[in-house]
Every structure is written in C-alpha cells, then in structure tokens.
PDB file of C-alpha atoms in Angstrom:
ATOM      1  CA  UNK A 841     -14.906   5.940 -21.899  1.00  0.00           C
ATOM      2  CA  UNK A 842     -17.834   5.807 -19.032  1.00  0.00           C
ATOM      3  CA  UNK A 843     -16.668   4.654 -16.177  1.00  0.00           C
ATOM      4  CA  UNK A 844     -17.608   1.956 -14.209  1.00  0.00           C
ATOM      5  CA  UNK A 845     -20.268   2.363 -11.048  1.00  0.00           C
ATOM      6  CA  UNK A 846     -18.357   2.344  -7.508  1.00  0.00           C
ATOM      7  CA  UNK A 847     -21.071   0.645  -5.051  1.00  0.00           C
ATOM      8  CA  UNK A 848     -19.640   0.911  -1.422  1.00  0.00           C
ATOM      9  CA  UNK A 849     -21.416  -1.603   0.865  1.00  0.00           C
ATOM     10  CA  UNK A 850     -20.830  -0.410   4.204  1.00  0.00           C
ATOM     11  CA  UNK A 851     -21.332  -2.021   7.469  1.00  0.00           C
ATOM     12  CA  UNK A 852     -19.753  -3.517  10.844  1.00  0.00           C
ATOM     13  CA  UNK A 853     -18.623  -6.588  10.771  1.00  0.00           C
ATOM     14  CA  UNK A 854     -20.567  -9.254  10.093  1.00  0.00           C
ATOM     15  CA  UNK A 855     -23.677  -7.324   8.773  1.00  0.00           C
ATOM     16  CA  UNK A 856     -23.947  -9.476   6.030  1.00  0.00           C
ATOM     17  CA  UNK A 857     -21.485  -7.565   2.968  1.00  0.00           C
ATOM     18  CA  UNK A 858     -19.186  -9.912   2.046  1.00  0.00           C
ATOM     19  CA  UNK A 859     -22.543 -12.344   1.518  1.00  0.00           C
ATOM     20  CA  UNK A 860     -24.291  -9.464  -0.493  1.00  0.00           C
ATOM     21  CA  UNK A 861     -21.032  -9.488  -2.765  1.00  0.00           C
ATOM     22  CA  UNK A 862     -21.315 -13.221  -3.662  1.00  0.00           C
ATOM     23  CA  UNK A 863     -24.802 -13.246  -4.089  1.00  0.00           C
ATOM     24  CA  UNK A 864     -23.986  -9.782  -6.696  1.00  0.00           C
ATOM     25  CA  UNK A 865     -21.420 -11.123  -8.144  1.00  0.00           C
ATOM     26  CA  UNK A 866     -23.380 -13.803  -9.747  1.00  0.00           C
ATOM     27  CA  UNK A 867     -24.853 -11.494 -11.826  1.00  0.00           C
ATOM     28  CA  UNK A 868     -23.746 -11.751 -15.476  1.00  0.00           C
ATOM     29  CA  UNK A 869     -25.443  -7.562 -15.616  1.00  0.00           C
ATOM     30  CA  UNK A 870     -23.973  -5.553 -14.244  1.00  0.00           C
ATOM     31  CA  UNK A 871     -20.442  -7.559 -13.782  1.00  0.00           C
ATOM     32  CA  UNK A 872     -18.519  -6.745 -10.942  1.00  0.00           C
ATOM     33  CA  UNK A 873     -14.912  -6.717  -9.585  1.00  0.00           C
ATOM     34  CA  UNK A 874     -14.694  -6.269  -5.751  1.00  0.00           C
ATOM     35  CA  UNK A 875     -11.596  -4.978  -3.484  1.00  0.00           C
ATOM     36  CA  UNK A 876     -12.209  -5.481   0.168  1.00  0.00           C
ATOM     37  CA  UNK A 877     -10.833  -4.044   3.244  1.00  0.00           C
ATOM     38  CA  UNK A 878      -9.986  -8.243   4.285  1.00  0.00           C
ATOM     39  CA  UNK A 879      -8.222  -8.438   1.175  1.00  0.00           C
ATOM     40  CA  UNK A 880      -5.921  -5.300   1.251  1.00  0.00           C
ATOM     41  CA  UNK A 881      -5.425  -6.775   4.857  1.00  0.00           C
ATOM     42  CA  UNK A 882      -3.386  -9.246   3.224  1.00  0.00           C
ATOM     43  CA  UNK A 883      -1.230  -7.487   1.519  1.00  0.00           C
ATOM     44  CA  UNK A 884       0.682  -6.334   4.911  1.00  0.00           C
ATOM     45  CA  UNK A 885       2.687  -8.511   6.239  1.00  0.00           C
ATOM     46  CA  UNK A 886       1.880 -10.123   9.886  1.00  0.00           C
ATOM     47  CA  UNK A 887       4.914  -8.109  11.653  1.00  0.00           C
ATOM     48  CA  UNK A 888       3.709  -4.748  10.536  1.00  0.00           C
ATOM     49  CA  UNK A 889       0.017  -5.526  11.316  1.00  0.00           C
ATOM     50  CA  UNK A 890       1.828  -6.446  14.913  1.00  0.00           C
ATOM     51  CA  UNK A 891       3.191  -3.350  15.200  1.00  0.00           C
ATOM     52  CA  UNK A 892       1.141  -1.082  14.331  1.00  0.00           C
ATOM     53  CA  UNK A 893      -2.083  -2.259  12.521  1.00  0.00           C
ATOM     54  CA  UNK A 894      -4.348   0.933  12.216  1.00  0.00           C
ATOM     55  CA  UNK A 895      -1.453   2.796  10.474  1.00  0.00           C
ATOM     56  CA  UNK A 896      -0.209  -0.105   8.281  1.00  0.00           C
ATOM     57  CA  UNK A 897      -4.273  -0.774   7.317  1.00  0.00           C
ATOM     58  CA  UNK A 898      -5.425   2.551   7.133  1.00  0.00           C
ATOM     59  CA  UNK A 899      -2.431   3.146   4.600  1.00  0.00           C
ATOM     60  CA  UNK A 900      -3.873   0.041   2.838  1.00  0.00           C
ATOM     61  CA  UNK A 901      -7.676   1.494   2.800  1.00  0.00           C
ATOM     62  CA  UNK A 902      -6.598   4.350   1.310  1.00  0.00           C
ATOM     63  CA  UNK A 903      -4.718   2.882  -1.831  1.00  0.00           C
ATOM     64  CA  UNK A 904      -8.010   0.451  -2.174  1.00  0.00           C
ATOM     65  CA  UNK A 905      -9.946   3.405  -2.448  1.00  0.00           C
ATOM     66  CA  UNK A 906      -7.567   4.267  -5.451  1.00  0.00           C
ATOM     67  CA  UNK A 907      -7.480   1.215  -6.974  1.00  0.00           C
ATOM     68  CA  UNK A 908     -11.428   1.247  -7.329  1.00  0.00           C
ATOM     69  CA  UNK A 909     -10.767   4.673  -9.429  1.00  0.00           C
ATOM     70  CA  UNK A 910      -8.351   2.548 -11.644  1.00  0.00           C
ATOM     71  CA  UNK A 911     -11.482  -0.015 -12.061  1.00  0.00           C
ATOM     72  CA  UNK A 912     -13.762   2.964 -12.543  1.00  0.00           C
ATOM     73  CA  UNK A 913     -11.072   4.830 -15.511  1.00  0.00           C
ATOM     74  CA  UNK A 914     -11.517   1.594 -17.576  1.00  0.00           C
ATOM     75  CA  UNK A 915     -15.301   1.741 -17.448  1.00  0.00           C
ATOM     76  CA  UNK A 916     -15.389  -1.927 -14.728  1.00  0.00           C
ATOM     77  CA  UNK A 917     -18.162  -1.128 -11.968  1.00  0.00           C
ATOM     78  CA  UNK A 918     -16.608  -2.308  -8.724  1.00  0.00           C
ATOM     79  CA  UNK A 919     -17.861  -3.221  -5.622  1.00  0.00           C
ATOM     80  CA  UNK A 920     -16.051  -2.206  -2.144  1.00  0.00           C
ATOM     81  CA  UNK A 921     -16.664  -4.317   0.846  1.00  0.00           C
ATOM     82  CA  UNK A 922     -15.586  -1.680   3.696  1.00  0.00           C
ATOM     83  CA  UNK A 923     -16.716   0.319   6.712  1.00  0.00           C
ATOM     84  CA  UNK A 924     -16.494   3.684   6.897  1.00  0.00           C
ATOM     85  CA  UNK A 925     -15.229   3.992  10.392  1.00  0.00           C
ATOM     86  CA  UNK A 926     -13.396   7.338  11.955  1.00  0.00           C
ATOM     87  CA  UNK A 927     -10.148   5.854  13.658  1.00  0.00           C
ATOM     88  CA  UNK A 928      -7.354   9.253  14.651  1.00  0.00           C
ATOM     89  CA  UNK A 929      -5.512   7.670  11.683  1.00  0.00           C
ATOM     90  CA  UNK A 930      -8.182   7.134   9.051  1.00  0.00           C
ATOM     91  CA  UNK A 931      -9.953  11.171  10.462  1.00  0.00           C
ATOM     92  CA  UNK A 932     -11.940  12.379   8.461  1.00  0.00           C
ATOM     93  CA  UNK A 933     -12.217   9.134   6.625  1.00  0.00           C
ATOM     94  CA  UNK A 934     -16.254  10.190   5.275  1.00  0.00           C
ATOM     95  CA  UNK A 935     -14.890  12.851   3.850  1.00  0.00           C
ATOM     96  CA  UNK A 936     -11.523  10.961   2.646  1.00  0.00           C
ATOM     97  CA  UNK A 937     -13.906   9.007   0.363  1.00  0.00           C
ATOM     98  CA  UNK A 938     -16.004  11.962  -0.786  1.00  0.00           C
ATOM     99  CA  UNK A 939     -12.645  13.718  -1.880  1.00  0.00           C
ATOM    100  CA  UNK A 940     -11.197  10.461  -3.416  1.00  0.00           C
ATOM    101  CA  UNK A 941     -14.439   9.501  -5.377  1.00  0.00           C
ATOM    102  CA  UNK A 942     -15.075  12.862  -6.507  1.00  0.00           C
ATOM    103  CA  UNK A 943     -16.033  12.902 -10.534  1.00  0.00           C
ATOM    104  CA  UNK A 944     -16.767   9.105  -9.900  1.00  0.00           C
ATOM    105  CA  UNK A 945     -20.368   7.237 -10.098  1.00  0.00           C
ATOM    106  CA  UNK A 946     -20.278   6.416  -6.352  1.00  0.00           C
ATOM    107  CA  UNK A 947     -23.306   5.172  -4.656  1.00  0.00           C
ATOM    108  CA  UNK A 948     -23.138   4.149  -0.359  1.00  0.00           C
ATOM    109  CA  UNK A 949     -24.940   1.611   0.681  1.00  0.00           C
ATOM    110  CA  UNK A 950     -25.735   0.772   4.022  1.00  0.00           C
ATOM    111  CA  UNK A 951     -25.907  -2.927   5.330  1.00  0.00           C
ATOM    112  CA  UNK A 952     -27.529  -2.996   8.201  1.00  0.00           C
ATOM    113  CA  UNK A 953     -28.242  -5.889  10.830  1.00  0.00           C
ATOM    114  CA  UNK A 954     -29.115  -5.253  14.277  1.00  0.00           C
ATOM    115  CA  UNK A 955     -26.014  -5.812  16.779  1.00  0.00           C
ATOM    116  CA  UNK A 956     -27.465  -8.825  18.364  1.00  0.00           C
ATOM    117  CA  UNK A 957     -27.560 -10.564  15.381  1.00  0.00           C
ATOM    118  CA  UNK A 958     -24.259  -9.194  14.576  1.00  0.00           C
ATOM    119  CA  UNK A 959     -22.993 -10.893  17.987  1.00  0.00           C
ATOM    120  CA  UNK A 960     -24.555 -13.766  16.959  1.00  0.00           C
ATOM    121  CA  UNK A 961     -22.833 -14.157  14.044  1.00  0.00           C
ATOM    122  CA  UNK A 962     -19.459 -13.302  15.174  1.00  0.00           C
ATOM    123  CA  UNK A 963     -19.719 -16.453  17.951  1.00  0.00           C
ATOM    124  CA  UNK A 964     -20.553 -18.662  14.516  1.00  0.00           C
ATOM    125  CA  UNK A 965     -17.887 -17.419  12.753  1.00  0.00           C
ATOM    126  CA  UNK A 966     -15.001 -17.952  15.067  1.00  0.00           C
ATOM    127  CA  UNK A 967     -12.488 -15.617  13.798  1.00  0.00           C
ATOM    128  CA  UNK A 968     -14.158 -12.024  15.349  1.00  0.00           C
ATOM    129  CA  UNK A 969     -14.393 -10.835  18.448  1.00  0.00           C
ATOM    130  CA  UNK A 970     -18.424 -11.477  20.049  1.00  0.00           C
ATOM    131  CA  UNK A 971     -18.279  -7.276  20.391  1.00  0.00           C
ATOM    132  CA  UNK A 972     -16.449  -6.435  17.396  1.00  0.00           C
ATOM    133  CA  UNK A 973     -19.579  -5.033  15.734  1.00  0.00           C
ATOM    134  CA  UNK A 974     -20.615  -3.078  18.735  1.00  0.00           C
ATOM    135  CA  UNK A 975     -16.873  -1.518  18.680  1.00  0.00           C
ATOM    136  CA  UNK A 976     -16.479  -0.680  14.996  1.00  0.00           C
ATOM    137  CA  UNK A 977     -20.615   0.723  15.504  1.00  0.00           C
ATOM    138  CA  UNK A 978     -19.761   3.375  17.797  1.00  0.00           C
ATOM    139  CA  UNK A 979     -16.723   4.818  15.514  1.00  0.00           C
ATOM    140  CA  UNK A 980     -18.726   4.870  12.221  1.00  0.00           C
ATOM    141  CA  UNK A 981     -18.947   7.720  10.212  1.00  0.00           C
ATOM    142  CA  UNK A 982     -21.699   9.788  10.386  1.00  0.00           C
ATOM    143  CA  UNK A 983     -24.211  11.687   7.865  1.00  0.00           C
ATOM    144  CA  UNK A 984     -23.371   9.466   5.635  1.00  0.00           C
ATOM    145  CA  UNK A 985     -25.606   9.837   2.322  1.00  0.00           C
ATOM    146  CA  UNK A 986     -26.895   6.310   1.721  1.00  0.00           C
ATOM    147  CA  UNK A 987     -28.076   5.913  -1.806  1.00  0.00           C
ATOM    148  CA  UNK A 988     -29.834   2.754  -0.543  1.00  0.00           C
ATOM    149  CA  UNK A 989     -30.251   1.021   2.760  1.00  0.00           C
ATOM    150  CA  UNK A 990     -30.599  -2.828   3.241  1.00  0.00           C
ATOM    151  CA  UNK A 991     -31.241  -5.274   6.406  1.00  0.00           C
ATOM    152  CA  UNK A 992     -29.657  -8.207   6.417  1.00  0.00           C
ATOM    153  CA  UNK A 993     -32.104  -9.405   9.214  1.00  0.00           C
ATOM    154  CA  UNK A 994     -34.694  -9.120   6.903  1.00  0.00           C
ATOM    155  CA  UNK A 995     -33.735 -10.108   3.957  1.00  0.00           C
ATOM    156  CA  UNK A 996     -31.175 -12.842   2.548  1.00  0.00           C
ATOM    157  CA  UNK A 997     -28.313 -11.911   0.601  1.00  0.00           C
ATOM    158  CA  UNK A 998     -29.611 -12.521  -2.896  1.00  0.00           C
ATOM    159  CA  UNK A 999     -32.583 -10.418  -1.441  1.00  0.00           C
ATOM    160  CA  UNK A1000     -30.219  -7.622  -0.920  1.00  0.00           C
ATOM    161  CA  UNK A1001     -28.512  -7.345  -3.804  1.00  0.00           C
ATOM    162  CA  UNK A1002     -31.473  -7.369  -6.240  1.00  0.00           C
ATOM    163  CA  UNK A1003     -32.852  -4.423  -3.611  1.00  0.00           C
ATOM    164  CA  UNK A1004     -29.384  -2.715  -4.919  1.00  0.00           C
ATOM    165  CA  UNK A1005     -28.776  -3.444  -8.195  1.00  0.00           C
ATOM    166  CA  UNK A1006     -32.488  -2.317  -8.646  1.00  0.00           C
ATOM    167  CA  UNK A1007     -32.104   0.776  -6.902  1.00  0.00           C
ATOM    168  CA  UNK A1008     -29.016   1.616  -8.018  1.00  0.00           C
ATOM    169  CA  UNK A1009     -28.832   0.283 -11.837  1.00  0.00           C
ATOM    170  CA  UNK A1010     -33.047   0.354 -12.345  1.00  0.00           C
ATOM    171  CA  UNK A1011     -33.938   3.625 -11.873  1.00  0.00           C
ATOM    172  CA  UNK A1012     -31.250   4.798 -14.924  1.00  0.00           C
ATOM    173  CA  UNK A1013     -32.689   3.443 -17.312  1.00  0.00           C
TER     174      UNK A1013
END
C-alpha cells in the first residue's frame, strides 16, 4: 500500500494553520485527517499540564508524530498542525521529525504572518498571550527545508491551501 502524504504546517501561534486546515479539509481530493499539537494537548490531564507542561506535552508531540505514521501505513494523507520549536525537552526536535518521518512522504510547510499581525490576532482571540508568537518565534527550529512557504497576511486561508495542495499534490502528476 502507498502511503498517505504527511503535510506539516508549521508556524507560531496564530499564523493562520489551524484556518489553512479547515479551508483544506474541505477538499473532497486529496482527503485529509489532521492531529494537532491543541488536540494532543487534551489528552493530558490539567494537573500534569500544572506540573510540568513542557515534559507532559512534549511527550504528547512526540506520540502525534507517530500517530501520523499510523495514518501514513494505511495510505490516509494527514495534515499536522504544529510548530517546530526547540524547547531543552523537545532538543533536537527538527531533527526528531526528520528521524521519525524518515521513509515517509513528508512535505514542511511554512505559515508565515508577520508578528504584528500575529499580536493582533492573539488580542482577538482571547485565549493567547499578546507575545506568545514573538516567544515561540525566537525558539523555532532552524534550516528547516520548507517544501512550500505561505503568508497568511497575504493571502486568505482558502488562498493558502490551494497554494499547497498545488504545490505539493500538482507538480506529481
């Protein structure tokens, strides 16, 4: 069996992935499944995430990762919502995904929106920190091999993920 693509839309916080997802998820080709860092949040309970939350999440990240392979075995593309970023418990995470996604169709994308937007839309939102982007943008990865790059800024979500799904799915044919 082929397996299924592994996109990785990376990006601070409120850069605009988790809209990308909806608007690529309404495509009927290619169908999609999507883990997300927010989601494998929730499956720690609130006292551990009290405790200690980059161990107890990190632990979490990693057995995402894994459970996109198990998407990928049975030939189901699958969409992670994430951000690469290198935290002492998550070190070298880059290179974590590299070693985990080895043999696997994986294509990085970065979403990108300019901090002040990013600011911006952490105030609207209510539920981040104003300079939670700006944080989690100075611990990114680095190098990272993009496969494709898009700005939120510039373009709206369903704009985005046509820019990917062309890029990525287009050019194989």
């Amino acid at each position: 069996m082929e397996k299924g693509r592994i996109i990785f839309l990376n990006g601070v916080t409120s850069s605009g992935k988790t809209s990308i997802v909806e608007a690529m998820q309404t495509y009927s080709e290619p169908f999609f499944y999507v883990v997300a860092n927010d989601l494998f949040e929730n499956t720690i309970g609130d006292k551990h995430l009290q405790d200690n939350y980059w161990k107890h999440l990190s632990e979490a990240i990693m057995m995402m990762y894994h459970t996109a392979t198990l998407f990928s075995d049975h030939g189901k593309n699958i969409l992670i919502d994430g951000i690469l970023v290198e935290r002492p418990e998550l070190k070298p995470h880059y290179d974590k995904v590299i070693e985990i996604f080895n043999g696997y169709p994986l294509d990085i994308v970065e979403v990108y929106c300019p901090l002040d937007i990013c600011r911006k839309r952490n105030v609207e939102r209510g539920d981040r920190r104003e300079d939670q982007s700006d944080e989690q943008n100075k611990i990114m990865s680095q190098n990272i091999r993009y496969s494709c790059s898009v700005d939120t800024s510039l373009n709206t979500p369903e704009e985005c993920a046509e820019i990917i799904i062309t890029s990525l799915f287009q050019k194989n044919k």
